[in-house]
Tab-separated table of C-alpha atoms in Angstrom:
chain	number	residue	atom	x	y	z
X	1	MET	CA	0.000	0.000	0.000
X	2	SER	CA	1.202	3.495	-0.748
X	3	TYR	CA	0.028	7.052	-0.264
X	4	ASP	CA	0.508	10.333	-2.119
X	5	LEU	CA	3.073	12.718	-0.608
X	6	THR	CA	2.804	16.287	-1.882
X	7	ILE	CA	5.668	18.665	-1.132
X	8	ALA	CA	3.943	22.039	-1.160
X	9	PRO	CA	6.825	24.401	-2.041
X	10	LEU	CA	7.512	22.344	-5.176
X	11	GLY	CA	3.944	21.412	-5.992
X	12	GLN	CA	5.277	17.918	-6.615
X	13	THR	CA	3.520	14.705	-5.606
X	14	ILE	CA	5.397	11.434	-5.105
X	15	ALA	CA	4.489	8.004	-3.771
X	16	ILE	CA	5.320	7.072	-0.188
X	17	ALA	CA	5.034	3.415	0.781
X	18	GLU	CA	3.472	2.207	3.999
X	19	GLY	CA	6.219	2.166	6.636
X	20	GLN	CA	8.539	4.414	4.602
X	21	THR	CA	9.732	7.670	6.150
X	22	ILE	CA	8.998	11.020	4.535
X	23	LEU	CA	12.741	11.673	4.198
X	24	ASP	CA	13.460	8.372	2.474
X	25	ALA	CA	10.582	8.829	0.027
X	26	ALA	CA	11.755	12.342	-0.866
X	27	LEU	CA	15.421	11.391	-1.330
X	28	ARG	CA	14.553	8.393	-3.491
X	29	ALA	CA	12.528	10.750	-5.690
X	30	GLY	CA	15.532	13.072	-6.058
X	31	ILE	CA	14.086	15.712	-3.721
X	32	TYR	CA	16.492	16.959	-1.076
X	33	LEU	CA	15.079	17.724	2.363
X	34	PRO	CA	17.539	19.141	4.935
X	35	HIS	CA	18.607	16.450	7.414
X	36	ALA	CA	21.539	15.414	9.593
X	37	CYS	CA	21.367	12.701	12.258
X	38	CYS	CA	18.582	10.545	10.740
X	39	HIS	CA	17.826	9.266	14.247
X	40	GLY	CA	15.078	11.708	15.256
X	41	LEU	CA	17.341	13.623	17.599
X	42	CYS	CA	18.749	16.741	15.929
X	43	ALA	CA	15.534	18.283	14.457
X	44	THR	CA	17.263	19.369	11.233
X	45	CYS	CA	14.585	17.602	9.157
X	46	LYS	CA	11.575	19.215	10.856
X	47	VAL	CA	8.690	19.832	8.428
X	48	LYS	CA	5.031	20.816	8.766
X	49	VAL	CA	2.216	18.442	7.871
X	50	ALA	CA	-0.339	20.720	6.237
X	51	ASP	CA	-2.761	17.873	5.554
X	52	GLY	CA	-2.896	14.208	6.526
X	53	ALA	CA	-1.763	12.055	9.425
X	54	VAL	CA	1.650	10.619	10.374
X	55	ASP	CA	3.137	8.221	12.880
X	56	HIS	CA	5.976	10.138	14.568
X	57	GLY	CA	8.011	6.991	15.091
X	58	GLU	CA	11.229	7.368	17.111
X	59	ALA	CA	11.255	11.183	17.194
X	60	SER	CA	12.562	12.295	20.568
X	61	SER	CA	10.442	14.569	22.740
X	62	PHE	CA	13.413	16.947	22.923
X	63	ALA	CA	13.790	17.355	19.148
X	64	LEU	CA	10.019	17.430	18.590
X	65	MET	CA	8.081	18.755	21.567
X	66	ASP	CA	4.469	17.942	22.294
X	67	PHE	CA	3.200	21.393	21.348
X	68	GLU	CA	5.024	21.116	18.002
X	69	ARG	CA	3.314	17.804	17.278
X	70	GLU	CA	-0.014	19.459	18.053
X	71	GLU	CA	0.877	22.223	15.598
X	72	GLY	CA	1.427	19.637	12.853
X	73	LEU	CA	5.208	19.480	12.859
X	74	CYS	CA	7.116	16.216	12.415
X	75	LEU	CA	10.639	14.940	11.814
X	76	ALA	CA	10.913	13.715	8.229
X	77	CYS	CA	13.530	11.090	9.129
X	78	CYS	CA	11.106	9.339	11.502
X	79	ALA	CA	7.593	10.248	10.382
X	80	ARG	CA	5.647	7.631	8.401
X	81	ALA	CA	2.471	8.308	6.451
X	82	GLU	CA	-0.871	7.052	7.706
X	83	SER	CA	-2.775	8.758	4.863
X	84	ASP	CA	-2.124	10.951	1.854
X	85	LEU	CA	0.091	13.839	2.983
X	86	VAL	CA	0.829	17.438	2.139
X	87	ILE	CA	3.966	18.815	3.784
X	88	GLU	CA	5.595	22.226	3.902
X	89	ALA	CA	9.394	22.151	3.950
X	90	GLU	CA	12.208	24.608	3.386
X	91	ILE	CA	13.613	23.666	-0.003
X	92	GLU	CA	16.901	25.407	-0.770
X	93	GLU	CA	17.905	25.767	-4.393
X	94	ASP	CA	21.509	24.850	-5.171
X	95	ALA	CA	22.736	25.502	-8.697
X	96	ASP	CA	25.453	22.851	-8.311
X	97	ALA	CA	23.217	20.057	-7.004
X	98	LEU	CA	22.294	17.328	-9.475
X	99	ASN	CA	19.500	16.119	-7.150
X	100	LEU	CA	20.211	12.489	-7.916
X	101	PRO	CA	17.665	9.970	-6.595
X	102	VAL	CA	18.759	7.628	-3.822
X	103	ARG	CA	18.806	3.938	-4.811
X	104	ASP	CA	19.947	0.585	-3.443
X	105	PHE	CA	23.017	-0.937	-5.127
X	106	PRO	CA	23.907	-4.579	-4.375
X	107	GLY	CA	27.534	-5.442	-5.004
X	108	THR	CA	30.537	-7.581	-4.151
X	109	VAL	CA	33.632	-6.657	-2.151
X	110	SER	CA	36.339	-6.780	-4.828
X	111	ARG	CA	39.386	-5.546	-2.878
X	112	ILE	CA	40.402	-4.663	0.672
X	113	GLU	CA	43.623	-2.711	1.179
X	114	ASP	CA	45.439	-1.661	4.348
X	115	LEU	CA	45.878	2.077	3.850
X	116	THR	CA	47.178	2.714	7.389
X	117	PRO	CA	47.302	0.627	10.580
X	118	THR	CA	43.736	1.773	11.343
X	119	ILE	CA	42.191	2.594	7.924
X	120	LYS	CA	41.146	0.087	5.271
X	121	GLY	CA	40.274	0.826	1.687
X	122	VAL	CA	37.188	-1.226	0.848
X	123	PHE	CA	36.384	-1.536	-2.871
X	124	ILE	CA	32.895	-2.664	-3.899
X	125	THR	CA	31.982	-3.606	-7.461
X	126	LEU	CA	28.290	-2.957	-8.063
X	127	ASP	CA	26.017	-5.384	-9.876
X	128	ASP	CA	24.521	-2.537	-11.906
X	129	ALA	CA	26.780	-2.106	-14.945
X	130	ALA	CA	25.826	1.579	-15.105
X	131	GLY	CA	27.218	2.042	-11.623
X	132	LEU	CA	26.339	4.653	-9.019
X	133	ARG	CA	25.959	8.198	-10.294
X	134	PHE	CA	27.067	10.661	-7.644
X	135	GLN	CA	28.798	13.979	-7.055
X	136	ALA	CA	32.317	13.940	-5.614
X	137	GLY	CA	31.974	14.555	-1.889
X	138	GLN	CA	28.740	12.621	-1.395
X	139	TYR	CA	28.389	9.499	0.734
X	140	VAL	CA	26.603	6.162	0.826
X	141	ASN	CA	25.128	3.974	3.533
X	142	LEU	CA	26.795	0.558	3.748
X	143	GLU	CA	24.449	-2.199	4.948
X	144	LEU	CA	26.176	-4.703	7.223
X	145	PRO	CA	24.922	-8.087	8.517
X	146	GLN	CA	24.596	-9.548	12.024
X	147	GLY	CA	22.072	-6.907	13.029
X	148	ILE	CA	24.620	-4.103	12.690
X	149	GLY	CA	22.513	-2.155	10.204
X	150	SER	CA	23.760	0.612	7.925
X	151	ARG	CA	26.562	3.116	8.419
X	152	ALA	CA	27.474	6.210	6.409
X	153	PHE	CA	30.836	6.431	4.615
X	154	SER	CA	32.108	9.044	2.168
X	155	ILE	CA	33.013	7.884	-1.322
X	156	ALA	CA	36.771	8.119	-1.878
X	157	SER	CA	36.725	7.311	-5.593
X	158	PRO	CA	35.819	9.887	-8.279
X	159	PRO	CA	32.485	9.823	-10.152
X	160	GLY	CA	34.078	8.969	-13.483
X	161	ASP	CA	33.619	5.233	-12.942
X	162	GLY	CA	30.810	4.540	-10.516
X	163	ARG	CA	30.953	0.766	-11.020
X	164	GLU	CA	33.662	0.221	-8.375
X	165	ILE	CA	33.153	2.333	-5.264
X	166	GLU	CA	35.967	2.955	-2.777
X	167	LEU	CA	35.278	3.552	0.922
X	168	ASN	CA	37.997	4.414	3.447
X	169	ILE	CA	36.932	2.973	6.792
X	170	ARG	CA	38.754	3.778	10.031
X	171	LEU	CA	38.612	1.337	12.931
X	172	VAL	CA	36.720	2.955	15.803
X	173	PRO	CA	37.463	1.215	19.120
X	174	GLY	CA	34.271	-0.442	20.307
X	175	GLY	CA	32.424	0.317	17.072
X	176	ARG	CA	30.466	-2.705	15.852
X	177	ALA	CA	30.404	-1.654	12.206
X	178	THR	CA	34.062	-0.700	11.791
X	179	THR	CA	35.204	-3.712	13.830
X	180	TYR	CA	33.201	-5.965	11.512
X	181	VAL	CA	34.765	-4.344	8.440
X	182	HIS	CA	38.305	-4.647	9.804
X	183	GLU	CA	38.050	-8.137	11.290
X	184	THR	CA	35.328	-10.044	9.422
X	185	LEU	CA	34.590	-8.533	5.997
X	186	ARG	CA	36.281	-10.448	3.170
X	187	VAL	CA	36.777	-10.149	-0.591
X	188	GLY	CA	33.821	-11.846	-2.286
X	189	ASP	CA	31.297	-10.869	0.409
X	190	ARG	CA	27.989	-9.502	-0.796
X	191	VAL	CA	26.966	-6.060	0.466
X	192	THR	CA	24.489	-3.323	-0.405
X	193	LEU	CA	25.174	0.387	-0.785
X	194	THR	CA	22.402	2.989	-0.660
X	195	GLY	CA	22.951	6.457	-2.043
X	196	PRO	CA	24.043	8.959	-3.036
X	197	TYR	CA	23.469	11.147	-0.001
X	198	GLY	CA	24.578	14.606	1.036
X	199	ARG	CA	24.991	18.168	-0.223
X	200	PHE	CA	28.743	18.268	0.282
X	201	PHE	CA	30.322	18.863	-3.129
X	202	VAL	CA	32.400	21.519	-4.842
X	203	LYS	CA	30.487	24.626	-5.876
X	204	LYS	CA	31.888	24.516	-9.387
X	205	SER	CA	29.649	27.308	-10.651
X	206	ALA	CA	31.506	29.768	-8.378
X	207	ASN	CA	34.672	29.138	-10.438
X	208	VAL	CA	37.054	30.241	-7.655
X	209	PRO	CA	40.152	28.661	-6.054
X	210	VAL	CA	39.461	25.689	-3.794
X	211	ILE	CA	40.905	24.837	-0.374
X	212	LEU	CA	40.371	21.358	1.037
X	213	MET	CA	41.293	20.640	4.657
X	214	ALA	CA	41.163	17.053	5.878
X	215	GLY	CA	42.238	14.942	8.812
X	216	GLY	CA	42.274	11.181	9.347
X	217	SER	CA	39.854	9.212	7.174
X	218	GLY	CA	38.209	12.547	6.355
X	219	LEU	CA	40.442	12.439	3.283
X	220	SER	CA	37.818	10.401	1.408
X	221	SER	CA	35.652	13.233	0.101
X	222	PRO	CA	38.522	15.640	-0.690
X	223	ARG	CA	40.318	12.909	-2.643
X	224	ALA	CA	37.222	12.276	-4.763
X	225	MET	CA	36.782	16.039	-5.266
X	226	ILE	CA	40.399	16.559	-6.314
X	227	LEU	CA	40.421	13.663	-8.775
X	228	ASP	CA	37.113	14.852	-10.226
X	229	LEU	CA	38.231	18.485	-10.620
X	230	LEU	CA	41.533	17.542	-12.232
X	231	ALA	CA	39.835	15.087	-14.596
X	232	GLU	CA	37.440	17.830	-15.698
X	233	GLY	CA	40.279	20.265	-16.373
X	234	PHE	CA	39.403	22.696	-13.565
X	235	ASP	CA	42.033	25.432	-13.959
X	236	LYS	CA	41.724	27.400	-10.704
X	237	PRO	CA	44.181	26.689	-7.846
X	238	ILE	CA	43.332	23.614	-5.734
X	239	THR	CA	45.066	23.236	-2.366
X	240	LEU	CA	44.846	20.167	-0.147
X	241	VAL	CA	45.941	20.583	3.470
X	242	TYR	CA	45.913	17.107	4.977
X	243	GLY	CA	46.860	16.124	8.505
X	244	GLN	CA	47.643	12.929	10.359
X	245	ARG	CA	49.537	12.159	13.537
X	246	THR	CA	52.502	10.244	12.068
X	247	ARG	CA	53.985	9.399	8.676
X	248	GLN	CA	52.672	5.819	8.697
X	249	GLU	CA	49.126	7.180	8.951
X	250	LEU	CA	49.535	9.555	6.002
X	251	TYR	CA	47.867	7.562	3.259
X	252	TYR	CA	47.727	8.422	-0.451
X	253	HIS	CA	50.751	10.633	0.238
X	254	LEU	CA	52.683	9.509	-2.851
X	255	GLU	CA	49.598	9.844	-5.042
X	256	PHE	CA	49.142	13.483	-4.047
X	257	LEU	CA	52.832	14.245	-4.548
X	258	GLU	CA	52.542	12.848	-8.078
X	259	LEU	CA	49.346	14.810	-8.772
X	260	ALA	CA	51.082	17.995	-7.622
X	261	ARG	CA	53.962	17.232	-9.988
X	262	LYS	CA	51.637	16.698	-12.966
X	263	HIS	CA	49.176	19.529	-12.310
X	264	PRO	CA	50.600	23.033	-11.723
X	265	ASN	CA	47.309	24.234	-10.207
X	266	PHE	CA	47.286	21.537	-7.488
X	267	THR	CA	49.214	22.065	-4.252
X	268	TYR	CA	49.595	19.446	-1.546
X	269	VAL	CA	50.389	20.479	2.050
X	270	PRO	CA	50.755	17.461	4.377
X	271	ALA	CA	51.003	18.052	8.133
X	272	LEU	CA	51.970	15.686	10.962
X	273	SER	CA	51.044	16.549	14.540
X	274	GLN	CA	52.837	13.757	16.456
X	275	GLU	CA	55.724	12.716	14.216
X	276	PRO	CA	58.817	11.793	16.301
X	277	ALA	CA	61.313	14.637	16.459
X	278	GLY	CA	64.174	12.514	15.153
X	279	SER	CA	62.455	11.290	12.001
X	280	ASP	CA	63.363	12.351	8.459
X	281	TRP	CA	60.029	14.136	7.927
X	282	ARG	CA	60.668	17.454	6.161
X	283	GLY	CA	57.064	18.584	5.868
X	284	PHE	CA	54.962	20.711	8.217
X	285	ARG	CA	54.814	19.672	11.870
X	286	GLY	CA	51.594	20.667	13.578
X	287	PHE	CA	47.855	20.631	13.028
X	288	VAL	CA	45.862	21.087	9.827
X	289	HIS	CA	44.586	24.567	10.663
X	290	GLU	CA	48.128	25.683	11.554
X	291	ALA	CA	49.481	24.324	8.286
X	292	GLY	CA	46.750	26.097	6.337
X	293	LYS	CA	47.384	29.374	8.135
X	294	ALA	CA	51.124	29.166	7.466
X	295	HIS	CA	50.719	28.205	3.802
X	296	PHE	CA	48.264	31.001	2.999
X	297	GLY	CA	49.832	33.623	5.266
X	298	ASN	CA	46.538	33.845	7.193
X	299	ASP	CA	44.723	35.251	4.152
X	300	PHE	CA	42.069	32.982	2.630
X	301	ARG	CA	40.111	35.598	0.723
X	302	GLY	CA	38.753	34.648	-2.694
X	303	HIS	CA	38.498	30.900	-1.952
X	304	LYS	CA	35.870	28.369	-1.090
X	305	ALA	CA	36.882	25.882	1.600
X	306	TYR	CA	35.730	22.295	2.150
X	307	LEU	CA	36.456	20.649	5.504
X	308	CYS	CA	36.431	16.951	6.431
X	309	GLY	CA	37.691	15.317	9.597
X	310	PRO	CA	37.239	15.021	13.355
X	311	PRO	CA	35.002	17.668	14.993
X	312	ALA	CA	37.937	19.324	16.806
X	313	MET	CA	39.833	19.701	13.537
X	314	ILE	CA	36.816	21.157	11.783
X	315	GLU	CA	36.116	23.697	14.539
X	316	ALA	CA	39.764	24.812	14.574
X	317	ALA	CA	39.817	25.083	10.776
X	318	ILE	CA	36.615	27.140	10.701
X	319	ALA	CA	38.011	29.577	13.263
X	320	THR	CA	41.286	29.894	11.346
X	321	LEU	CA	39.574	30.445	7.988
X	322	MET	CA	37.267	33.109	9.385
X	323	GLN	CA	40.152	34.848	11.157
X	324	GLY	CA	41.867	34.788	7.768
X	325	ARG	CA	38.963	36.763	6.285
X	326	LEU	CA	36.990	33.964	4.659
X	327	PHE	CA	33.249	34.396	5.138
X	328	GLU	CA	31.208	31.543	6.604
X	329	ARG	CA	29.180	31.401	3.376
X	330	ASP	CA	32.357	30.165	1.671
X	331	ILE	CA	33.037	27.350	4.182
X	332	TYR	CA	31.421	23.954	3.667
X	333	THR	CA	31.465	20.829	5.747
X	334	GLU	CA	29.391	17.806	6.539
X	335	ARG	CA	29.324	15.939	9.812
X	336	PHE	CA	28.191	12.345	10.185
X	337	ILE	CA	26.157	12.186	13.381
X	338	SER	CA	25.487	8.849	15.096
X	339	ALA	CA	22.555	8.283	17.434
X	340	ALA	CA	24.901	8.734	20.389
X	341	ASP	CA	26.558	11.830	18.980
X	342	ALA	CA	23.246	13.455	18.187
X	343	GLN	CA	22.481	13.644	21.914
X	344	GLN	CA	25.237	16.249	22.123
X	345	VAL	CA	24.333	18.291	19.047
X	346	ARG	CA	24.624	22.016	19.629
X	347	SER	CA	24.135	25.022	17.413
X	348	PRO	CA	26.991	25.031	14.877
X	349	LEU	CA	29.219	28.030	14.306
X	350	PHE	CA	28.000	28.205	10.734
X	351	LYS	CA	25.266	26.841	8.561
X	352	ALA	CA	26.021	23.174	7.858
X	353	ILE	CA	25.581	21.809	4.360
């Protein structure tokens, strides 16, 4: 059984299946509704039900208060239709968004590579010969067995060939999903990816120099963005500032050195924060935001910046960029928020994408 879901600002009506959330139905129809945690905790996906009835599902009473429910508000990531619906949502136009519909992509694990002692490169060849169409910087949900469920991972490979998808997965101590990937997942295993998700991609229409700041496994999206831009012949300066603790954790280092050699408009600035003093490392010693500040002389004007990494790195990078006279409208990031993390969500320093 299905119902009609009408999204008032667009005047568009789509089908929503019984038991399907409003958010899932919209994304699978190629309609982007703002969202973040997808656990009913952060309230980013709050919309108004102008007509019809919904089951609020797992929406927390903190994110969606009783008086809001009485006023017809719901959380799109949790709410399920109980009749035909008309909703009112804030739909932001983005000239660079392709608005690709979310789909399920079964596939087979084709390769697993040790990128660092704690990060594995997992390569998945999709059954669909056409592959996954996505924008560099977007992510997918990886469905895992044994009751683990799905987890979000950025796509590290460029969109040029969406048949084999690369995910860089860091082992999180105590994390069921990443422990399974690192200890149990094998080449030949069947998995399912769902995507593409997210509004984190290069604003190519701006046609201005690009700064990418990354730390840890946050390199995934910037790598895909860089490979995509260079393949398209993007001629504005592209700078990657990438940080890890030690040299053995600095993966794809040689690849970026080679890209910098081949492409005059690409600059690679690696930074190590805990490299032993006696090592032969000749690059920057310190944190990502410090390396960026030193490289640009604390002047980031005229750029757009894309940040990926641990929350502390992102906050420090945002502060540094803004102190270096880059407006918040030119800073983009995306945070993956787990159910546990969402309990601690606070107002961000800037508008998240």
